[in-house]
Short mmCIF file of C-alpha atoms in Angstrom, two decimals:
data_model
loop_
_atom_site.label_atom_id
_atom_site.label_comp_id
_atom_site.label_asym_id
_atom_site.label_seq_id
_atom_site.Cartn_x
_atom_site.Cartn_y
_atom_site.Cartn_z
CA MET A 203 -26.97 -14.48 -43.34
CA SER A 204 -25.78 -11.06 -42.29
CA LEU A 205 -28.79 -10.70 -40.04
CA TYR A 206 -28.08 -14.09 -38.38
CA CYS A 207 -24.42 -13.14 -37.83
CA GLY A 208 -25.55 -9.84 -36.37
CA ILE A 209 -27.87 -11.59 -33.92
CA ALA A 210 -25.21 -14.12 -32.98
CA PHE A 211 -22.66 -11.35 -32.38
CA LYS A 212 -25.12 -9.42 -30.23
CA ARG A 213 -25.85 -12.58 -28.17
CA LYS A 214 -22.16 -13.29 -27.74
CA PHE A 215 -21.53 -9.65 -26.75
CA PHE A 216 -24.46 -9.76 -24.34
CA TRP A 217 -23.13 -12.88 -22.56
CA CYS A 218 -19.61 -11.39 -22.47
CA TYR A 219 -21.06 -8.26 -20.94
CA ARG A 220 -22.98 -10.35 -18.41
CA LEU A 221 -19.76 -12.09 -17.40
CA LEU A 222 -17.87 -8.81 -17.05
CA SER A 223 -20.64 -6.75 -15.58
CA THR A 224 -20.60 -8.53 -12.20
CA TYR A 225 -16.96 -7.67 -11.69
CA VAL A 226 -17.26 -4.17 -13.02
CA THR A 227 -20.37 -3.45 -10.94
CA LYS A 228 -18.67 -4.85 -7.81
CA THR A 229 -15.53 -2.79 -8.44
CA ARG A 230 -17.43 0.44 -8.98
CA TYR A 231 -19.52 -0.20 -5.91
CA LEU A 232 -16.39 -0.48 -3.82
CA PHE A 233 -15.00 2.66 -5.42
CA GLU A 234 -18.21 4.48 -4.43
CA LEU A 235 -17.95 3.31 -0.83
CA LYS A 236 -14.32 4.53 -0.67
CA GLU A 237 -15.24 7.94 -2.02
CA ASP A 238 -18.64 8.56 -0.41
CA ASP A 239 -18.77 8.49 3.41
CA ASP A 240 -22.55 8.46 3.53
CA ALA A 241 -22.74 5.46 1.13
CA CYS A 242 -20.21 3.62 3.19
CA LYS A 243 -22.08 4.24 6.43
CA LYS A 244 -25.23 2.93 4.72
CA ALA A 245 -23.33 -0.20 3.60
CA GLN A 246 -22.36 -0.86 7.19
CA GLN A 247 -26.03 -1.31 8.08
CA THR A 248 -26.25 -4.48 6.02
CA GLY A 249 -22.54 -5.37 5.95
CA ALA A 250 -20.53 -7.99 7.82
CA PHE A 251 -17.62 -7.36 10.20
CA TYR A 252 -14.47 -9.39 10.83
CA LEU A 253 -13.02 -8.79 14.28
CA PHE A 254 -9.35 -8.43 15.36
CA HIS A 255 -7.60 -7.86 18.66
CA GLY A 256 -4.10 -6.39 18.49
CA LEU A 257 -4.02 -7.21 14.75
CA ALA A 258 -4.83 -10.87 15.49
CA PRO A 259 -8.06 -12.07 13.76
CA LEU A 260 -10.87 -13.77 15.56
CA LEU A 261 -10.95 -17.39 14.38
CA GLN A 262 -12.92 -20.53 15.11
CA THR A 263 -11.81 -24.11 14.54
CA SER A 264 -13.69 -26.00 11.82
CA ALA A 265 -12.71 -29.44 10.44
CA HIS A 266 -9.00 -29.11 11.30
CA GLN A 267 -8.96 -25.62 9.72
CA TYR A 268 -9.58 -22.10 10.94
CA ALA A 269 -12.66 -20.17 9.88
CA ALA A 270 -13.26 -16.39 10.25
CA PRO A 271 -16.73 -15.68 11.61
CA GLN A 272 -18.72 -12.65 10.41
CA HIS A 273 -20.80 -10.35 12.61
CA SER A 274 -23.58 -8.03 11.64
CA LEU A 275 -23.69 -4.42 12.73
CA LEU A 276 -26.43 -5.25 15.23
CA GLU A 277 -24.40 -8.04 16.77
CA LEU A 278 -21.37 -5.78 16.99
CA GLU A 279 -23.34 -2.98 18.66
CA ARG A 280 -24.70 -5.48 21.22
CA LEU A 281 -21.16 -6.78 21.87
CA LEU A 282 -19.76 -3.28 22.41
CA GLY A 283 -22.66 -2.38 24.67
CA LYS A 284 -22.04 -5.48 26.81
CA PHE A 285 -18.45 -4.26 27.38
CA GLY A 286 -19.50 -0.71 28.17
CA GLN A 287 -18.73 0.93 24.84
CA ASP A 288 -21.00 2.63 22.30
CA ALA A 289 -21.18 2.43 18.56
CA GLN A 290 -18.49 5.10 18.15
CA ARG A 291 -15.94 2.29 18.14
CA ILE A 292 -17.27 1.14 14.77
CA GLU A 293 -15.87 4.33 13.22
CA ASP A 294 -12.44 2.65 13.46
CA SER A 295 -13.49 -0.08 11.05
CA VAL A 296 -12.10 -0.39 7.50
CA LEU A 297 -13.66 -1.57 4.28
CA ILE A 298 -11.97 -4.75 2.97
CA GLY A 299 -14.22 -5.91 0.13
CA CYS A 300 -17.73 -7.02 -0.79
CA SER A 301 -19.62 -10.04 -2.05
CA GLU A 302 -21.06 -10.55 -5.54
CA GLN A 303 -24.36 -9.36 -4.09
CA GLN A 304 -22.69 -6.15 -2.89
CA LYS A 305 -22.72 -7.05 0.79
CA ALA A 306 -19.84 -4.97 2.16
CA TRP A 307 -17.16 -6.52 4.38
CA PHE A 308 -15.41 -4.55 7.11
CA ALA A 309 -12.71 -5.24 9.66
CA LEU A 310 -12.52 -3.81 13.18
CA ASP A 311 -9.72 -4.14 15.74
CA LEU A 312 -11.03 -4.16 19.31
CA GLY A 313 -7.58 -4.34 20.84
CA LEU A 314 -5.72 -1.34 19.44
CA ASP A 315 -5.49 1.40 22.00
CA ASN A 316 -5.00 4.32 19.66
CA SER A 317 -3.42 7.43 21.13
CA SER A 318 -5.72 9.53 18.99
CA SER A 319 -8.80 7.68 20.25
CA ILE A 320 -10.62 8.01 23.55
CA LEU A 321 -11.64 4.36 23.32
CA ALA A 322 -9.58 1.88 25.28
CA SER A 323 -8.61 -1.68 24.20
CA LEU A 324 -11.24 -4.26 25.05
CA PRO A 325 -10.18 -7.24 27.25
CA LYS A 326 -9.08 -10.14 25.11
CA PRO A 327 -9.94 -13.19 27.27
CA GLU A 328 -13.46 -11.93 27.94
CA MET A 329 -13.95 -11.15 24.26
CA GLU A 330 -12.86 -14.65 23.26
CA THR A 331 -15.28 -16.22 25.67
CA GLU A 332 -18.14 -14.08 24.52
CA LEU A 333 -17.39 -14.64 20.82
CA LYS A 334 -16.67 -18.35 21.14
CA GLY A 335 -13.38 -18.07 19.33
CA SER A 336 -9.71 -17.13 19.70
CA PHE A 337 -7.66 -14.18 18.49
CA ILE A 338 -4.77 -15.90 16.75
CA GLU A 339 -1.72 -14.35 15.11
CA LEU A 340 -2.34 -14.29 11.35
CA ARG A 341 1.17 -15.58 10.53
CA LYS A 342 0.45 -18.74 12.57
CA ALA A 343 -3.02 -19.30 11.10
CA LEU A 344 -2.68 -18.12 7.48
CA PHE A 345 -1.95 -21.52 5.93
CA GLN A 346 -4.91 -23.14 7.77
CA LEU A 347 -7.46 -20.77 6.29
CA ASN A 348 -9.39 -21.12 3.05
CA ALA A 349 -8.34 -18.86 0.15
CA LYS A 350 -11.13 -16.34 0.67
CA ASP A 351 -10.59 -15.88 4.39
CA ALA A 352 -6.79 -15.77 3.95
CA SER A 353 -7.06 -12.99 1.37
CA LEU A 354 -9.63 -10.98 3.33
CA LEU A 355 -7.81 -11.21 6.62
CA SER A 356 -4.46 -10.36 5.00
CA THR A 357 -5.99 -7.26 3.49
CA ALA A 358 -7.66 -6.36 6.78
CA GLN A 359 -4.57 -6.77 8.89
CA ALA A 360 -2.43 -4.75 6.50
CA LEU A 361 -4.94 -1.90 6.42
CA LEU A 362 -5.51 -1.90 10.17
CA ARG A 363 -1.76 -1.88 10.80
CA TRP A 364 -1.33 1.02 8.36
CA HIS A 365 -3.94 3.09 10.11
CA ASP A 366 -2.46 2.34 13.49
CA ALA A 367 0.96 3.52 12.30
CA HIS A 368 -0.24 6.69 10.49
CA GLN A 369 -2.34 8.50 13.07
CA PHE A 370 -0.34 11.70 12.77
CA CYS A 371 0.68 13.92 9.86
CA SER A 372 4.42 13.73 9.10
CA ARG A 373 4.44 17.40 8.09
CA SER A 374 2.38 19.09 10.83
CA GLY A 375 2.45 16.51 13.61
CA GLN A 376 -1.31 16.87 13.99
CA PRO A 377 -3.72 13.93 14.22
CA THR A 378 -4.95 12.67 10.88
CA LYS A 379 -8.57 11.60 10.26
CA LYS A 380 -9.61 8.52 8.29
CA ASN A 381 -12.53 8.45 5.95
CA VAL A 382 -15.34 5.98 6.74
CA ALA A 383 -13.97 3.27 4.40
CA GLY A 384 -10.43 3.66 5.66
CA SER A 385 -9.07 4.08 2.13
CA LYS A 386 -7.20 7.27 3.15
CA ARG A 387 -6.30 9.61 6.00
CA VAL A 388 -6.37 13.41 5.83
CA CYS A 389 -4.58 16.01 7.94
CA PRO A 390 -7.24 18.66 8.83
CA SER A 391 -4.56 21.38 9.29
CA ASN A 392 -3.07 21.25 5.79
CA ASN A 393 -5.36 18.83 3.83
CA ILE A 394 -2.48 16.48 2.99
CA ILE A 395 -3.98 13.07 2.02
CA TYR A 396 -2.22 9.86 2.96
CA TYR A 397 -3.03 6.62 1.14
CA PRO A 398 -2.15 3.10 2.28
CA GLN A 399 0.97 1.81 0.54
CA VAL A 400 2.65 -1.53 -0.11
CA ALA A 401 6.33 -2.32 -0.47
CA PRO A 402 7.31 -4.10 -3.71
CA VAL A 403 9.33 -7.30 -3.15
CA VAL A 404 10.76 -9.62 -5.76
CA ILE A 405 10.84 -13.34 -5.19
CA THR A 406 12.99 -15.34 -7.62
CA LEU A 407 13.47 -19.00 -8.33
CA VAL A 408 16.91 -19.41 -9.91
CA SER A 409 17.66 -22.35 -12.18
CA ASP A 410 20.72 -23.61 -14.08
CA GLY A 411 18.50 -25.65 -16.39
CA ASN A 412 18.52 -28.93 -14.44
CA ARG A 413 18.51 -27.74 -10.84
CA CYS A 414 16.89 -24.92 -8.90
CA LEU A 415 18.45 -22.84 -6.15
CA LEU A 416 16.69 -22.64 -2.81
CA ALA A 417 17.75 -20.84 0.38
CA ARG A 418 16.76 -20.36 3.98
CA GLN A 419 17.06 -17.62 6.54
CA SER A 420 17.60 -18.28 10.22
CA SER A 421 14.04 -17.11 10.93
CA PHE A 422 12.53 -19.85 8.75
CA PRO A 423 11.01 -22.95 10.36
CA LYS A 424 13.54 -25.77 10.68
CA GLY A 425 14.07 -27.60 7.39
CA MET A 426 12.14 -25.13 5.18
CA TYR A 427 13.78 -23.69 2.05
CA SER A 428 12.30 -21.15 -0.34
CA ALA A 429 13.12 -18.93 -3.30
CA LEU A 430 15.28 -15.82 -2.99
CA ALA A 431 13.44 -12.62 -2.03
CA GLY A 432 14.22 -8.96 -1.42
CA PHE A 433 12.79 -5.46 -1.40
CA CYS A 434 13.04 -3.14 -4.38
CA ASP A 435 15.36 -0.19 -3.84
CA ILE A 436 14.35 3.32 -4.86
CA GLY A 437 15.25 3.98 -8.45
CA GLU A 438 15.26 0.28 -9.48
CA SER A 439 13.09 -1.51 -11.95
CA VAL A 440 11.75 -4.87 -10.88
CA GLU A 441 14.16 -6.62 -13.26
CA GLU A 442 17.11 -4.71 -11.82
CA THR A 443 16.02 -5.76 -8.32
CA VAL A 444 15.99 -9.47 -9.33
CA ARG A 445 19.50 -9.25 -10.75
CA ARG A 446 20.83 -7.33 -7.73
CA GLU A 447 19.25 -9.63 -5.15
CA VAL A 448 20.56 -12.79 -6.82
CA ALA A 449 24.05 -11.26 -7.01
CA GLU A 450 23.93 -9.97 -3.40
CA GLU A 451 22.57 -13.08 -1.76
CA VAL A 452 24.26 -15.97 -3.66
CA GLY A 453 26.88 -14.32 -5.87
CA LEU A 454 25.39 -15.40 -9.22
CA GLU A 455 24.64 -13.43 -12.38
CA VAL A 456 21.24 -13.76 -13.93
CA GLU A 457 21.09 -14.43 -17.69
CA SER A 458 17.36 -14.35 -18.38
CA LEU A 459 14.11 -13.62 -16.54
CA GLN A 460 10.47 -14.70 -16.87
CA TYR A 461 7.58 -13.14 -14.93
CA CYS A 462 5.38 -15.62 -13.10
CA ALA A 463 2.74 -13.88 -10.89
CA SER A 464 2.22 -11.52 -7.98
CA GLN A 465 0.66 -11.82 -4.50
CA HIS A 466 -0.16 -9.50 -1.64
CA TRP A 467 1.70 -10.52 1.51
CA PRO A 468 0.78 -8.92 4.84
CA PHE A 469 4.11 -9.51 6.58
CA PRO A 470 5.99 -7.66 7.91
CA ASN A 471 4.19 -4.49 6.82
CA SER A 472 2.23 -5.26 3.65
CA SER A 473 4.28 -6.23 0.64
CA LEU A 474 3.53 -6.93 -3.00
CA MET A 475 5.38 -10.11 -3.89
CA ILE A 476 6.43 -10.14 -7.59
CA ALA A 477 7.54 -13.59 -8.69
CA TYR A 478 10.11 -14.42 -11.39
CA HIS A 479 11.86 -17.41 -12.80
CA ALA A 480 15.53 -16.73 -13.54
CA THR A 481 18.32 -18.65 -15.20
CA VAL A 482 22.02 -18.14 -14.57
CA LYS A 483 24.80 -17.98 -17.09
CA PRO A 484 26.23 -21.40 -18.10
CA GLY A 485 29.31 -22.36 -16.13
CA GLN A 486 28.52 -19.78 -13.40
CA THR A 487 26.79 -21.89 -10.76
CA GLU A 488 29.15 -21.71 -7.81
CA ILE A 489 27.17 -20.29 -4.88
CA GLN A 490 28.73 -17.73 -2.62
CA VAL A 491 26.27 -17.28 0.26
CA ASN A 492 25.95 -13.81 1.81
CA LEU A 493 25.69 -14.78 5.47
CA ARG A 494 24.31 -11.34 6.36
CA GLU A 495 21.22 -12.21 4.31
CA LEU A 496 20.95 -16.01 4.38
CA GLU A 497 21.70 -18.95 6.63
CA THR A 498 22.39 -21.21 3.70
CA ALA A 499 21.61 -21.84 0.01
CA ALA A 500 22.02 -24.85 -2.25
CA TRP A 501 21.16 -26.40 -5.61
CA PHE A 502 18.41 -29.04 -5.57
CA SER A 503 17.63 -31.63 -8.26
CA HIS A 504 14.21 -32.06 -9.85
CA HIS A 505 13.72 -35.32 -7.94
CA GLU A 506 14.52 -33.70 -4.59
CA VAL A 507 12.12 -30.80 -5.16
CA ALA A 508 9.35 -32.94 -6.58
CA THR A 509 9.58 -35.23 -3.56
CA ALA A 510 9.49 -32.26 -1.17
CA LEU A 511 6.35 -30.90 -2.86
CA LYS A 512 4.57 -34.20 -2.11
CA ARG A 513 5.75 -34.25 1.50
CA LYS A 514 3.07 -33.46 4.13
CA GLY A 515 3.67 -32.05 7.57
CA PRO A 516 4.18 -32.01 10.44
CA TYR A 517 7.89 -31.79 9.79
CA THR A 518 9.37 -33.24 12.94
CA GLN A 519 13.01 -33.66 13.90
CA LYS A 520 14.72 -36.90 12.83
CA GLU A 521 16.64 -39.22 15.17
CA ASN A 522 19.94 -37.78 13.92
CA GLY A 523 18.83 -34.29 14.95
CA THR A 524 18.11 -32.98 11.41
CA PHE A 525 14.81 -31.84 9.94
CA PRO A 526 13.37 -33.03 6.60
CA PHE A 527 13.71 -30.71 3.58
CA TRP A 528 10.35 -29.07 2.97
CA LEU A 529 8.85 -26.17 1.01
CA PRO A 530 6.50 -23.29 1.68
CA PRO A 531 2.73 -24.20 1.81
CA LYS A 532 0.46 -23.96 -1.25
CA LEU A 533 -0.88 -20.52 -0.37
CA ALA A 534 2.54 -18.89 -0.66
CA ILE A 535 3.61 -17.64 -4.10
CA SER A 536 6.99 -19.31 -3.60
CA HIS A 537 5.18 -22.65 -3.68
CA GLN A 538 3.64 -21.73 -7.00
CA LEU A 539 7.07 -20.74 -8.40
CA ILE A 540 8.62 -24.02 -7.33
CA LYS A 541 5.68 -26.10 -8.57
CA GLU A 542 5.81 -24.42 -11.97
CA TRP A 543 9.52 -25.20 -12.29
CA VAL A 544 8.94 -28.89 -11.39
CA GLU A 545 6.07 -29.19 -13.89
CA LYS A 546 8.12 -27.55 -16.65
CA GLN A 547 11.07 -29.87 -16.00
CA THR A 548 8.72 -32.90 -16.04
CA SER A 549 7.08 -31.96 -19.33
CA SER A 550 10.42 -31.20 -21.00
CA SER A 551 11.75 -34.62 -20.05
CA LEU A 552 8.84 -36.45 -21.66
CA PRO A 553 9.39 -38.01 -25.11
CA ALA A 554 8.03 -35.97 -28.00
#
């Protein structure tokens, strides 16, 4: 019996290891590429490249959605040669991930005219014709991409933007140099290492038990409402940021918090969205909108929000000049927050 249990345990452990080993192996492979320039250069030989122009990704239309085409190193070298540039341009690429089979993925911007680079921006119209696609602003295309492409292109744009903005050392003023993977920049004059950073942002869905509070900024598309959001201040915990933002933006005091999830967000300059559900103290539900932060905010019933979740675009203007109430698309973490609240309210209203 003990022998059988031992064999069963070993088999279970073996299969658990098999499930974990793919992720661990992939993670350690990416770590090696970030730390070893020679290994990263070798990975480029068999890797795939996603192309950008002025931080806008190259996209192709496929079945009413956008798709991000990949290019091999050989295809990229031929493309650069056709436009009078050599392979040196590829040194500006950044590592953004890899497949389960350890095929490395890179991103390269052909439109950034770096002051520290002797390579000029390549012409956008001619590039689009040659590549049979269009360079489209990521913010406009993000919600029409599949989950994999959206994640990869968000990572790529954030990393490319960071490198474009950190070409010089803040201490010496001298040009910094990126490693092959683009996971860091180093100042040759003083060896200071700069790593890409993200800004922590809380996004909070406030509820009074029966309703949830949604708001909009003037920059939002017409009719769209979302959860409250704001950057963490230096010295704050995430929980303190939630309480402060709710108090600042709508004049309410949070009673309790529950963590939901997190999501990388490439706009405006790479943020880590940290999502929370929050409830306010009973009897304290009068909203006082901070017009420096928001255009408006209001309480919405479960029925109103559930109906909005089912609503499909396009959200066109009505005859009376107003726009329908709608919510952020599925890819946004605010959508997940709102959907969770609706589902929780639905389940709690069902008979036991």
